[in-house]
Amino acid sequence: MMKDLRFRDRAKAEELARLIARLAPEEPVKLVHVCGTHEVTITEFGLRSLLPPQVEILEGPGCPVCVTPVKHIDEAVALAEQGHIVATFGDMARVPGTHQSLEDARSAGADVRIVYSVADAVELARKTDREVVFFAVGFETTAPTVAAAMLDGVPENFSLLVSHKLIPPAMAALVQGEHDISGFLAPGHVSTIIGMEPYKIFPERFGVPVVIGGFEPLDILYSIALLLRQLRKGEPKVENAYTRAVRPEGNLKAQAILAEVFEVTDHYWRGMGPIPGSGLKLREEFAAHDARERFGLEVESNEALHPGCRCAQVITAKARPDQCPLFQKACTPRTPYGPCMVGEEGMCHIWARYGGRPKL
Amino acid sequence: MCLAIPSRVTEVSESEALVDHGGVKKRVKLDLLDESVKVGDYLLIHTGFAIQRIPPEEAEETLRLFDELLRAAFDDEGPPLPGSS
């Protein structure tokens, strides 16, 4: 059950690969997933080498750290510079803001803490008189944990710098207007929370098939086969290939907790721009714990990517990392130029971590 | 970021459980679950919170679906592929 090796069975993978080859149409197929964890499995297990050449799978905006606007990073840095404790998840601290990253601020003496869970940040606030600000990033999987912590009760000196984002509106932004996306491999653990319903617009309005997939190699190959079968039949729909973790309705309790604490708002996505209804903000009742209200933040930010950086194309599934002139030359995990190389779930970072351009 | 790890419950208290993943023990919060949890259950853990209980029989069901797709494809959509059984 832990690492169920039956989900990594080589013979079965080869069988699924042969099926994929047979189901694939002759024309190019571009499948898009939106999850760094999917990209890790695809790259680590070399699944692209099992796909026929006309079937391509790209990441899209699946790395929350990569799409976090510079403005929010600048706000976090400003709070740290004001002398407050800023707590956040690991790779968020490394993303450069307009002037510096949270890690730079820490080197200059600011108190920046890396935590595993929002619960750790709340615990930290209980043990100090200082202000503790949790820089809350992440998609629908993570946001309910933060909402639950708020409902559980937080000390007066605890506040949130909210940068939570919603996945379906970002997927919709990819298929509005002209696009060449043949199907979506929907993120398993976001779907654990939201269920199947929010994806129905893709087959119904955009004619794009959706399969919710798990994270083992066979889960992904199976999901790709289902997407190709939908394309072949010309009947786009939402299918759930990850039934062991995703109920059709999702996790209703988590959805209710999320809605009690947060409301939907427009959000800016780095590399994509503003997307309506794609982010969360704290409801009025929690304004006392909203770091932006509490500390009256005003920052001047520059959202531009480094010249030559193709992260915007990578995030919108218009380019592979190796099509960027900087990839693995100037831009490496140690010397990242763009957010796709900083974020551990960025496609550039993952390809670099597993040895540069995968041999296909 | 949306990484979630299936882990086995070894102890349950009111709003928390102790889970074990390959020998690593961790205390997790149960606030997001709408069903009760007992020792031996598998939970999907994300940043210190259980986000779903995973029925072990569902893993078997998924493996069965893989085989079903392979069989159905061979039955309905042309002759078996070379090398398949």
mmCIF file with all atom_site columns, N, CA and C in Angstrom, chain A residues 10-77:
data_model
loop_
_atom_site.group_PDB
_atom_site.id
_atom_site.type_symbol
_atom_site.label_atom_id
_atom_site.label_alt_id
_atom_site.label_comp_id
_atom_site.label_asym_id
_atom_site.label_entity_id
_atom_site.label_seq_id
_atom_site.pdbx_PDB_ins_code
_atom_site.Cartn_x
_atom_site.Cartn_y
_atom_site.Cartn_z
_atom_site.occupancy
_atom_site.B_iso_or_equiv
_atom_site.pdbx_formal_charge
_atom_site.auth_seq_id
_atom_site.auth_comp_id
_atom_site.auth_asym_id
_atom_site.auth_atom_id
_atom_site.pdbx_PDB_model_num
ATOM 1   N N  . ARG A 1 10 ? 6.620  -3.419 -14.682 1.00 0.00 ? 10 ARG A N  1
ATOM 2   C CA . ARG A 1 10 ? 7.206  -3.116 -15.983 1.00 0.00 ? 10 ARG A CA 1
ATOM 3   C C  . ARG A 1 10 ? 6.425  -3.738 -17.151 1.00 0.00 ? 10 ARG A C  1
ATOM 4   N N  . ALA A 1 11 ? 6.037  -5.004 -16.963 1.00 0.00 ? 11 ALA A N  1
ATOM 5   C CA . ALA A 1 11 ? 5.326  -5.682 -18.053 1.00 0.00 ? 11 ALA A CA 1
ATOM 6   C C  . ALA A 1 11 ? 3.995  -4.977 -18.345 1.00 0.00 ? 11 ALA A C  1
ATOM 7   N N  . LYS A 1 12 ? 3.324  -4.590 -17.256 1.00 0.00 ? 12 LYS A N  1
ATOM 8   C CA . LYS A 1 12 ? 2.034  -3.912 -17.421 1.00 0.00 ? 12 LYS A CA 1
ATOM 9   C C  . LYS A 1 12 ? 2.242  -2.534 -18.083 1.00 0.00 ? 12 LYS A C  1
ATOM 10  N N  . ALA A 1 13 ? 3.320  -1.870 -17.708 1.00 0.00 ? 13 ALA A N  1
ATOM 11  C CA . ALA A 1 13 ? 3.623  -0.567 -18.316 1.00 0.00 ? 13 ALA A CA 1
ATOM 12  C C  . ALA A 1 13 ? 3.833  -0.734 -19.821 1.00 0.00 ? 13 ALA A C  1
ATOM 13  N N  . GLU A 1 14 ? 4.533  -1.792 -20.187 1.00 0.00 ? 14 GLU A N  1
ATOM 14  C CA . GLU A 1 14 ? 4.790  -2.014 -21.614 1.00 0.00 ? 14 GLU A CA 1
ATOM 15  C C  . GLU A 1 14 ? 3.501  -2.325 -22.362 1.00 0.00 ? 14 GLU A C  1
ATOM 16  N N  . GLU A 1 15 ? 2.619  -3.079 -21.695 1.00 0.00 ? 15 GLU A N  1
ATOM 17  C CA . GLU A 1 15 ? 1.318  -3.372 -22.317 1.00 0.00 ? 15 GLU A CA 1
ATOM 18  C C  . GLU A 1 15 ? 0.520  -2.086 -22.544 1.00 0.00 ? 15 GLU A C  1
ATOM 19  N N  . LEU A 1 16 ? 0.521  -1.222 -21.491 1.00 0.00 ? 16 LEU A N  1
ATOM 20  C CA . LEU A 1 16 ? -0.207 0.048  -21.620 1.00 0.00 ? 16 LEU A CA 1
ATOM 21  C C  . LEU A 1 16 ? 0.428  0.919  -22.706 1.00 0.00 ? 16 LEU A C  1
ATOM 22  N N  . ALA A 1 17 ? 1.766  0.885  -22.799 1.00 0.00 ? 17 ALA A N  1
ATOM 23  C CA . ALA A 1 17 ? 2.447  1.682  -23.823 1.00 0.00 ? 17 ALA A CA 1
ATOM 24  C C  . ALA A 1 17 ? 2.059  1.204  -25.225 1.00 0.00 ? 17 ALA A C  1
ATOM 25  N N  . ARG A 1 18 ? 1.927  -0.106 -25.395 1.00 0.00 ? 18 ARG A N  1
ATOM 26  C CA . ARG A 1 18 ? 1.513  -0.624 -26.712 1.00 0.00 ? 18 ARG A CA 1
ATOM 27  C C  . ARG A 1 18 ? 0.087  -0.197 -27.029 1.00 0.00 ? 18 ARG A C  1
ATOM 28  N N  . LEU A 1 19 ? -0.752 -0.208 -25.983 1.00 0.00 ? 19 LEU A N  1
ATOM 29  C CA . LEU A 1 19 ? -2.136 0.244  -26.176 1.00 0.00 ? 19 LEU A CA 1
ATOM 30  C C  . LEU A 1 19 ? -2.167 1.725  -26.567 1.00 0.00 ? 19 LEU A C  1
ATOM 31  N N  . ILE A 1 20 ? -1.337 2.528  -25.866 1.00 0.00 ? 20 ILE A N  1
ATOM 32  C CA . ILE A 1 20 ? -1.266 3.964  -26.175 1.00 0.00 ? 20 ILE A CA 1
ATOM 33  C C  . ILE A 1 20 ? -0.850 4.173  -27.623 1.00 0.00 ? 20 ILE A C  1
ATOM 34  N N  . ALA A 1 21 ? 0.149  3.409  -28.055 1.00 0.00 ? 21 ALA A N  1
ATOM 35  C CA . ALA A 1 21 ? 0.627  3.545  -29.441 1.00 0.00 ? 21 ALA A CA 1
ATOM 36  C C  . ALA A 1 21 ? -0.495 3.226  -30.421 1.00 0.00 ? 21 ALA A C  1
ATOM 37  N N  . ARG A 1 22 ? -1.344 2.254  -30.048 1.00 0.00 ? 22 ARG A N  1
ATOM 38  C CA . ARG A 1 22 ? -2.406 1.877  -30.966 1.00 0.00 ? 22 ARG A CA 1
ATOM 39  C C  . ARG A 1 22 ? -3.568 2.864  -30.951 1.00 0.00 ? 22 ARG A C  1
ATOM 40  N N  . LEU A 1 23 ? -3.820 3.446  -29.776 1.00 0.00 ? 23 LEU A N  1
ATOM 41  C CA . LEU A 1 23 ? -4.930 4.403  -29.673 1.00 0.00 ? 23 LEU A CA 1
ATOM 42  C C  . LEU A 1 23 ? -4.580 5.774  -30.250 1.00 0.00 ? 23 LEU A C  1
ATOM 43  N N  . ALA A 1 24 ? -3.269 6.091  -30.315 1.00 0.00 ? 24 ALA A N  1
ATOM 44  C CA . ALA A 1 24 ? -2.845 7.440  -30.712 1.00 0.00 ? 24 ALA A CA 1
ATOM 45  C C  . ALA A 1 24 ? -3.210 7.704  -32.170 1.00 0.00 ? 24 ALA A C  1
ATOM 46  N N  . PRO A 1 25 ? -3.786 8.892  -32.438 1.00 0.00 ? 25 PRO A N  1
ATOM 47  C CA . PRO A 1 25 ? -4.054 9.246  -33.835 1.00 0.00 ? 25 PRO A CA 1
ATOM 48  C C  . PRO A 1 25 ? -2.747 9.559  -34.560 1.00 0.00 ? 25 PRO A C  1
ATOM 49  N N  . GLU A 1 26 ? -2.824 9.746  -35.876 1.00 0.00 ? 26 GLU A N  1
ATOM 50  C CA . GLU A 1 26 ? -1.587 10.048 -36.619 1.00 0.00 ? 26 GLU A CA 1
ATOM 51  C C  . GLU A 1 26 ? -1.130 11.477 -36.387 1.00 0.00 ? 26 GLU A C  1
ATOM 52  N N  . GLU A 1 27 ? -2.112 12.386 -36.179 1.00 0.00 ? 27 GLU A N  1
ATOM 53  C CA . GLU A 1 27 ? -1.736 13.785 -36.030 1.00 0.00 ? 27 GLU A CA 1
ATOM 54  C C  . GLU A 1 27 ? -1.191 14.042 -34.606 1.00 0.00 ? 27 GLU A C  1
ATOM 55  N N  . PRO A 1 28 ? -0.482 15.160 -34.413 1.00 0.00 ? 28 PRO A N  1
ATOM 56  C CA . PRO A 1 28 ? 0.095  15.453 -33.098 1.00 0.00 ? 28 PRO A CA 1
ATOM 57  C C  . PRO A 1 28 ? -0.976 15.607 -32.022 1.00 0.00 ? 28 PRO A C  1
ATOM 58  N N  . VAL A 1 29 ? -0.672 15.078 -30.843 1.00 0.00 ? 29 VAL A N  1
ATOM 59  C CA . VAL A 1 29 ? -1.566 15.181 -29.682 1.00 0.00 ? 29 VAL A CA 1
ATOM 60  C C  . VAL A 1 29 ? -0.790 15.874 -28.577 1.00 0.00 ? 29 VAL A C  1
ATOM 61  N N  . LYS A 1 30 ? -1.332 16.973 -28.079 1.00 0.00 ? 30 LYS A N  1
ATOM 62  C CA . LYS A 1 30 ? -0.686 17.639 -26.950 1.00 0.00 ? 30 LYS A CA 1
ATOM 63  C C  . LYS A 1 30 ? -1.546 17.483 -25.703 1.00 0.00 ? 30 LYS A C  1
ATOM 64  N N  . LEU A 1 31 ? -1.022 16.709 -24.745 1.00 0.00 ? 31 LEU A N  1
ATOM 65  C CA . LEU A 1 31 ? -1.709 16.530 -23.471 1.00 0.00 ? 31 LEU A CA 1
ATOM 66  C C  . LEU A 1 31 ? -1.033 17.432 -22.444 1.00 0.00 ? 31 LEU A C  1
ATOM 67  N N  . VAL A 1 32 ? -1.852 18.011 -21.571 1.00 0.00 ? 32 VAL A N  1
ATOM 68  C CA . VAL A 1 32 ? -1.304 18.919 -20.562 1.00 0.00 ? 32 VAL A CA 1
ATOM 69  C C  . VAL A 1 32 ? -1.736 18.447 -19.184 1.00 0.00 ? 32 VAL A C  1
ATOM 70  N N  . HIS A 1 33 ? -0.751 18.289 -18.291 1.00 0.00 ? 33 HIS A N  1
ATOM 71  C CA . HIS A 1 33 ? -1.089 18.063 -16.894 1.00 0.00 ? 33 HIS A CA 1
ATOM 72  C C  . HIS A 1 33 ? -0.782 19.364 -16.162 1.00 0.00 ? 33 HIS A C  1
ATOM 73  N N  . VAL A 1 34 ? -1.251 19.491 -14.946 1.00 0.00 ? 34 VAL A N  1
ATOM 74  C CA . VAL A 1 34 ? -1.039 20.759 -14.230 1.00 0.00 ? 34 VAL A CA 1
ATOM 75  C C  . VAL A 1 34 ? -0.577 20.457 -12.807 1.00 0.00 ? 34 VAL A C  1
ATOM 76  N N  . CYS A 1 35 ? 0.463  19.618 -12.710 1.00 0.00 ? 35 CYS A N  1
ATOM 77  C CA . CYS A 1 35 ? 0.856  19.175 -11.375 1.00 0.00 ? 35 CYS A CA 1
ATOM 78  C C  . CYS A 1 35 ? 2.328  18.777 -11.370 1.00 0.00 ? 35 CYS A C  1
ATOM 79  N N  . GLY A 1 36 ? 3.093  19.426 -10.520 1.00 0.00 ? 36 GLY A N  1
ATOM 80  C CA . GLY A 1 36 ? 4.521  19.114 -10.416 1.00 0.00 ? 36 GLY A CA 1
ATOM 81  C C  . GLY A 1 36 ? 4.764  17.664 -10.053 1.00 0.00 ? 36 GLY A C  1
ATOM 82  N N  . THR A 1 37 ? 3.859  17.091 -9.247  1.00 0.00 ? 37 THR A N  1
ATOM 83  C CA . THR A 1 37 ? 4.037  15.695 -8.836  1.00 0.00 ? 37 THR A CA 1
ATOM 84  C C  . THR A 1 37 ? 3.838  14.758 -10.030 1.00 0.00 ? 37 THR A C  1
ATOM 85  N N  . HIS A 1 38 ? 2.918  15.085 -10.933 1.00 0.00 ? 38 HIS A N  1
ATOM 86  C CA . HIS A 1 38 ? 2.795  14.310 -12.172 1.00 0.00 ? 38 HIS A CA 1
ATOM 87  C C  . HIS A 1 38 ? 4.087  14.397 -12.982 1.00 0.00 ? 38 HIS A C  1
ATOM 88  N N  . GLU A 1 39 ? 4.635  15.625 -13.087 1.00 0.00 ? 39 GLU A N  1
ATOM 89  C CA . GLU A 1 39 ? 5.850  15.804 -13.886 1.00 0.00 ? 39 GLU A CA 1
ATOM 90  C C  . GLU A 1 39 ? 7.002  14.982 -13.306 1.00 0.00 ? 39 GLU A C  1
ATOM 91  N N  . VAL A 1 40 ? 7.092  14.923 -11.970 1.00 0.00 ? 40 VAL A N  1
ATOM 92  C CA . VAL A 1 40 ? 8.169  14.136 -11.347 1.00 0.00 ? 40 VAL A CA 1
ATOM 93  C C  . VAL A 1 40 ? 8.045  12.668 -11.757 1.00 0.00 ? 40 VAL A C  1
ATOM 94  N N  . THR A 1 41 ? 6.843  12.102 -11.686 1.00 0.00 ? 41 THR A N  1
ATOM 95  C CA . THR A 1 41 ? 6.676  10.689 -12.073 1.00 0.00 ? 41 THR A CA 1
ATOM 96  C C  . THR A 1 41 ? 7.015  10.495 -13.558 1.00 0.00 ? 41 THR A C  1
ATOM 97  N N  . ILE A 1 42 ? 6.499  11.392 -14.406 1.00 0.00 ? 42 ILE A N  1
ATOM 98  C CA . ILE A 1 42 ? 6.721  11.254 -15.852 1.00 0.00 ? 42 ILE A CA 1
ATOM 99  C C  . ILE A 1 42 ? 8.219  11.307 -16.169 1.00 0.00 ? 42 ILE A C  1
ATOM 100 N N  . THR A 1 43 ? 8.929  12.223 -15.515 1.00 0.00 ? 43 THR A N  1
ATOM 101 C CA . THR A 1 43 ? 10.352 12.406 -15.809 1.00 0.00 ? 43 THR A CA 1
ATOM 102 C C  . THR A 1 43 ? 11.205 11.336 -15.117 1.00 0.00 ? 43 THR A C  1
ATOM 103 N N  . GLU A 1 44 ? 10.919 11.086 -13.836 1.00 0.00 ? 44 GLU A N  1
ATOM 104 C CA . GLU A 1 44 ? 11.726 10.110 -13.087 1.00 0.00 ? 44 GLU A CA 1
ATOM 105 C C  . GLU A 1 44 ? 11.656 8.726  -13.729 1.00 0.00 ? 44 GLU A C  1
ATOM 106 N N  . PHE A 1 45 ? 10.464 8.334  -14.176 1.00 0.00 ? 45 PHE A N  1
ATOM 107 C CA . PHE A 1 45 ? 10.306 6.993  -14.739 1.00 0.00 ? 45 PHE A CA 1
ATOM 108 C C  . PHE A 1 45 ? 10.453 6.978  -16.266 1.00 0.00 ? 45 PHE A C  1
ATOM 109 N N  . GLY A 1 46 ? 10.808 8.126  -16.855 1.00 0.00 ? 46 GLY A N  1
ATOM 110 C CA . GLY A 1 46 ? 11.056 8.178  -18.297 1.00 0.00 ? 46 GLY A CA 1
ATOM 111 C C  . GLY A 1 46 ? 9.835  7.815  -19.121 1.00 0.00 ? 46 GLY A C  1
ATOM 112 N N  . LEU A 1 47 ? 8.644  8.200  -18.635 1.00 0.00 ? 47 LEU A N  1
ATOM 113 C CA . LEU A 1 47 ? 7.422  7.765  -19.323 1.00 0.00 ? 47 LEU A CA 1
ATOM 114 C C  . LEU A 1 47 ? 7.315  8.337  -20.734 1.00 0.00 ? 47 LEU A C  1
ATOM 115 N N  . ARG A 1 48 ? 7.955  9.515  -20.977 1.00 0.00 ? 48 ARG A N  1
ATOM 116 C CA . ARG A 1 48 ? 7.870  10.087 -22.337 1.00 0.00 ? 48 ARG A CA 1
ATOM 117 C C  . ARG A 1 48 ? 8.496  9.143  -23.368 1.00 0.00 ? 48 ARG A C  1
ATOM 118 N N  . SER A 1 49 ? 9.478  8.348  -22.910 1.00 0.00 ? 49 SER A N  1
ATOM 119 C CA . SER A 1 49 ? 10.130 7.427  -23.852 1.00 0.00 ? 49 SER A CA 1
ATOM 120 C C  . SER A 1 49 ? 9.178  6.301  -24.265 1.00 0.00 ? 49 SER A C  1
ATOM 121 N N  . LEU A 1 50 ? 8.085  6.121  -23.516 1.00 0.00 ? 50 LEU A N  1
ATOM 122 C CA . LEU A 1 50 ? 7.127  5.069  -23.855 1.00 0.00 ? 50 LEU A CA 1
ATOM 123 C C  . LEU A 1 50 ? 6.006  5.578  -24.770 1.00 0.00 ? 50 LEU A C  1
ATOM 124 N N  . LEU A 1 51 ? 5.989  6.902  -25.010 1.00 0.00 ? 51 LEU A N  1
ATOM 125 C CA . LEU A 1 51 ? 4.905  7.469  -25.826 1.00 0.00 ? 51 LEU A CA 1
ATOM 126 C C  . LEU A 1 51 ? 5.338  7.548  -27.286 1.00 0.00 ? 51 LEU A C  1
ATOM 127 N N  . PRO A 1 52 ? 4.395  7.367  -28.211 1.00 0.00 ? 52 PRO A N  1
ATOM 128 C CA . PRO A 1 52 ? 4.751  7.544  -29.621 1.00 0.00 ? 52 PRO A CA 1
ATOM 129 C C  . PRO A 1 52 ? 5.127  9.012  -29.876 1.00 0.00 ? 52 PRO A C  1
ATOM 130 N N  . PRO A 1 53 ? 5.941  9.262  -30.917 1.00 0.00 ? 53 PRO A N  1
ATOM 131 C CA . PRO A 1 53 ? 6.485  10.611 -31.097 1.00 0.00 ? 53 PRO A CA 1
ATOM 132 C C  . PRO A 1 53 ? 5.423  11.699 -31.263 1.00 0.00 ? 53 PRO A C  1
ATOM 133 N N  . GLN A 1 54 ? 4.253  11.345 -31.772 1.00 0.00 ? 54 GLN A N  1
ATOM 134 C CA . GLN A 1 54 ? 3.247  12.398 -31.981 1.00 0.00 ? 54 GLN A CA 1
ATOM 135 C C  . GLN A 1 54 ? 2.489  12.751 -30.697 1.00 0.00 ? 54 GLN A C  1
ATOM 136 N N  . VAL A 1 55 ? 2.702  11.974 -29.620 1.00 0.00 ? 55 VAL A N  1
ATOM 137 C CA . VAL A 1 55 ? 2.011  12.268 -28.349 1.00 0.00 ? 55 VAL A CA 1
ATOM 138 C C  . VAL A 1 55 ? 2.970  12.968 -27.396 1.00 0.00 ? 55 VAL A C  1
ATOM 139 N N  . GLU A 1 56 ? 2.607  14.202 -27.065 1.00 0.00 ? 56 GLU A N  1
ATOM 140 C CA . GLU A 1 56 ? 3.463  15.010 -26.208 1.00 0.00 ? 56 GLU A CA 1
ATOM 141 C C  . GLU A 1 56 ? 2.699  15.298 -24.916 1.00 0.00 ? 56 GLU A C  1
ATOM 142 N N  . ILE A 1 57 ? 3.414  15.329 -23.775 1.00 0.00 ? 57 ILE A N  1
ATOM 143 C CA . ILE A 1 57 ? 2.757  15.727 -22.536 1.00 0.00 ? 57 ILE A CA 1
ATOM 144 C C  . ILE A 1 57 ? 3.597  16.802 -21.845 1.00 0.00 ? 57 ILE A C  1
ATOM 145 N N  . LEU A 1 58 ? 2.939  17.927 -21.512 1.00 0.00 ? 58 LEU A N  1
ATOM 146 C CA . LEU A 1 58 ? 3.646  19.083 -20.936 1.00 0.00 ? 58 LEU A CA 1
ATOM 147 C C  . LEU A 1 58 ? 3.011  19.470 -19.610 1.00 0.00 ? 58 LEU A C  1
ATOM 148 N N  . GLU A 1 59 ? 3.758  20.284 -18.830 1.00 0.00 ? 59 GLU A N  1
ATOM 149 C CA . GLU A 1 59 ? 3.272  20.549 -17.469 1.00 0.00 ? 59 GLU A CA 1
ATOM 150 C C  . GLU A 1 59 ? 2.192  21.618 -17.348 1.00 0.00 ? 59 GLU A C  1
ATOM 151 N N  . GLY A 1 60 ? 2.311  22.730 -18.008 1.00 0.00 ? 60 GLY A N  1
ATOM 152 C CA . GLY A 1 60 ? 1.339  23.806 -17.749 1.00 0.00 ? 60 GLY A CA 1
ATOM 153 C C  . GLY A 1 60 ? 1.566  24.427 -16.370 1.00 0.00 ? 60 GLY A C  1
ATOM 154 N N  . PRO A 1 61 ? 0.554  25.169 -15.863 1.00 0.00 ? 61 PRO A N  1
ATOM 155 C CA . PRO A 1 61 ? 0.761  25.942 -14.632 1.00 0.00 ? 61 PRO A CA 1
ATOM 156 C C  . PRO A 1 61 ? 0.606  25.110 -13.364 1.00 0.00 ? 61 PRO A C  1
ATOM 157 N N  . GLY A 1 62 ? 1.397  24.044 -13.233 1.00 0.00 ? 62 GLY A N  1
ATOM 158 C CA . GLY A 1 62 ? 1.212  23.099 -12.132 1.00 0.00 ? 62 GLY A CA 1
ATOM 159 C C  . GLY A 1 62 ? 2.135  23.290 -10.950 1.00 0.00 ? 62 GLY A C  1
ATOM 160 N N  . CYS A 1 63 ? 2.851  24.401 -10.932 1.00 0.00 ? 63 CYS A N  1
ATOM 161 C CA . CYS A 1 63 ? 3.825  24.633 -9.864  1.00 0.00 ? 63 CYS A CA 1
ATOM 162 C C  . CYS A 1 63 ? 3.429  25.916 -9.146  1.00 0.00 ? 63 CYS A C  1
ATOM 163 N N  . PRO A 1 64 ? 2.836  25.790 -7.944  1.00 0.00 ? 64 PRO A N  1
ATOM 164 C CA . PRO A 1 64 ? 2.310  26.989 -7.282  1.00 0.00 ? 64 PRO A CA 1
ATOM 165 C C  . PRO A 1 64 ? 3.369  28.051 -7.022  1.00 0.00 ? 64 PRO A C  1
ATOM 166 N N  . VAL A 1 65 ? 4.576  27.597 -6.696  1.00 0.00 ? 65 VAL A N  1
ATOM 167 C CA . VAL A 1 65 ? 5.658  28.552 -6.437  1.00 0.00 ? 65 VAL A CA 1
ATOM 168 C C  . VAL A 1 65 ? 5.974  29.353 -7.704  1.00 0.00 ? 65 VAL A C  1
ATOM 169 N N  . CYS A 1 66 ? 5.947  28.654 -8.869  1.00 0.00 ? 66 CYS A N  1
ATOM 170 C CA . CYS A 1 66 ? 6.315  29.298 -10.134 1.00 0.00 ? 66 CYS A CA 1
ATOM 171 C C  . CYS A 1 66 ? 5.328  30.396 -10.528 1.00 0.00 ? 66 CYS A C  1
ATOM 172 N N  . VAL A 1 67 ? 4.048  30.209 -10.194 1.00 0.00 ? 67 VAL A N  1
ATOM 173 C CA . VAL A 1 67 ? 3.037  31.154 -10.660 1.00 0.00 ? 67 VAL A CA 1
ATOM 174 C C  . VAL A 1 67 ? 2.718  32.239 -9.629  1.00 0.00 ? 67 VAL A C  1
ATOM 175 N N  . THR A 1 68 ? 3.373  32.176 -8.472  1.00 0.00 ? 68 THR A N  1
ATOM 176 C CA . THR A 1 68 ? 3.146  33.192 -7.436  1.00 0.00 ? 68 THR A CA 1
ATOM 177 C C  . THR A 1 68 ? 3.658  34.543 -7.922  1.00 0.00 ? 68 THR A C  1
ATOM 178 N N  . PRO A 1 69 ? 2.808  35.579 -7.893  1.00 0.00 ? 69 PRO A N  1
ATOM 179 C CA . PRO A 1 69 ? 3.256  36.876 -8.409  1.00 0.00 ? 69 PRO A CA 1
ATOM 180 C C  . PRO A 1 69 ? 4.398  37.453 -7.566  1.00 0.00 ? 69 PRO A C  1
ATOM 181 N N  . VAL A 1 70 ? 5.266  38.181 -8.233  1.00 0.00 ? 70 VAL A N  1
ATOM 182 C CA . VAL A 1 70 ? 6.399  38.822 -7.554  1.00 0.00 ? 70 VAL A CA 1
ATOM 183 C C  . VAL A 1 70 ? 5.890  39.739 -6.433  1.00 0.00 ? 70 VAL A C  1
ATOM 184 N N  . LYS A 1 71 ? 4.731  40.367 -6.693  1.00 0.00 ? 71 LYS A N  1
ATOM 185 C CA . LYS A 1 71 ? 4.167  41.280 -5.692  1.00 0.00 ? 71 LYS A CA 1
ATOM 186 C C  . LYS A 1 71 ? 3.997  40.579 -4.338  1.00 0.00 ? 71 LYS A C  1
ATOM 187 N N  . HIS A 1 72 ? 3.501  39.345 -4.361  1.00 0.00 ? 72 HIS A N  1
ATOM 188 C CA . HIS A 1 72 ? 3.278  38.632 -3.101  1.00 0.00 ? 72 HIS A CA 1
ATOM 189 C C  . HIS A 1 72 ? 4.608  38.294 -2.418  1.00 0.00 ? 72 HIS A C  1
ATOM 190 N N  . ILE A 1 73 ? 5.609  37.980 -3.229  1.00 0.00 ? 73 ILE A N  1
ATOM 191 C CA . ILE A 1 73 ? 6.943  37.708 -2.657  1.00 0.00 ? 73 ILE A CA 1
ATOM 192 C C  . ILE A 1 73 ? 7.496  38.991 -2.041  1.00 0.00 ? 73 ILE A C  1
ATOM 193 N N  . ASP A 1 74 ? 7.324  40.101 -2.764  1.00 0.00 ? 74 ASP A N  1
ATOM 194 C CA . ASP A 1 74 ? 7.794  41.394 -2.238  1.00 0.00 ? 74 ASP A CA 1
ATOM 195 C C  . ASP A 1 74 ? 7.086  41.739 -0.922  1.00 0.00 ? 74 ASP A C  1
ATOM 196 N N  . GLU A 1 75 ? 5.793  41.418 -0.849  1.00 0.00 ? 75 GLU A N  1
ATOM 197 C CA . GLU A 1 75 ? 5.048  41.673 0.398   1.00 0.00 ? 75 GLU A CA 1
ATOM 198 C C  . GLU A 1 75 ? 5.621  40.832 1.540   1.00 0.00 ? 75 GLU A C  1
ATOM 199 N N  . ALA A 1 76 ? 5.923  39.568 1.249   1.00 0.00 ? 76 ALA A N  1
ATOM 200 C CA . ALA A 1 76 ? 6.491  38.690 2.284   1.00 0.00 ? 76 ALA A CA 1
ATOM 201 C C  . ALA A 1 76 ? 7.856  39.221 2.742   1.00 0.00 ? 76 ALA A C  1
ATOM 202 N N  . VAL A 1 77 ? 8.664  39.650 1.764   1.00 0.00 ? 77 VAL A N  1
ATOM 203 C CA . VAL A 1 77 ? 9.996  40.195 2.092   1.00 0.00 ? 77 VAL A CA 1
ATOM 204 C C  . VAL A 1 77 ? 9.840  41.459 2.939   1.00 0.00 ? 77 VAL A C  1
#
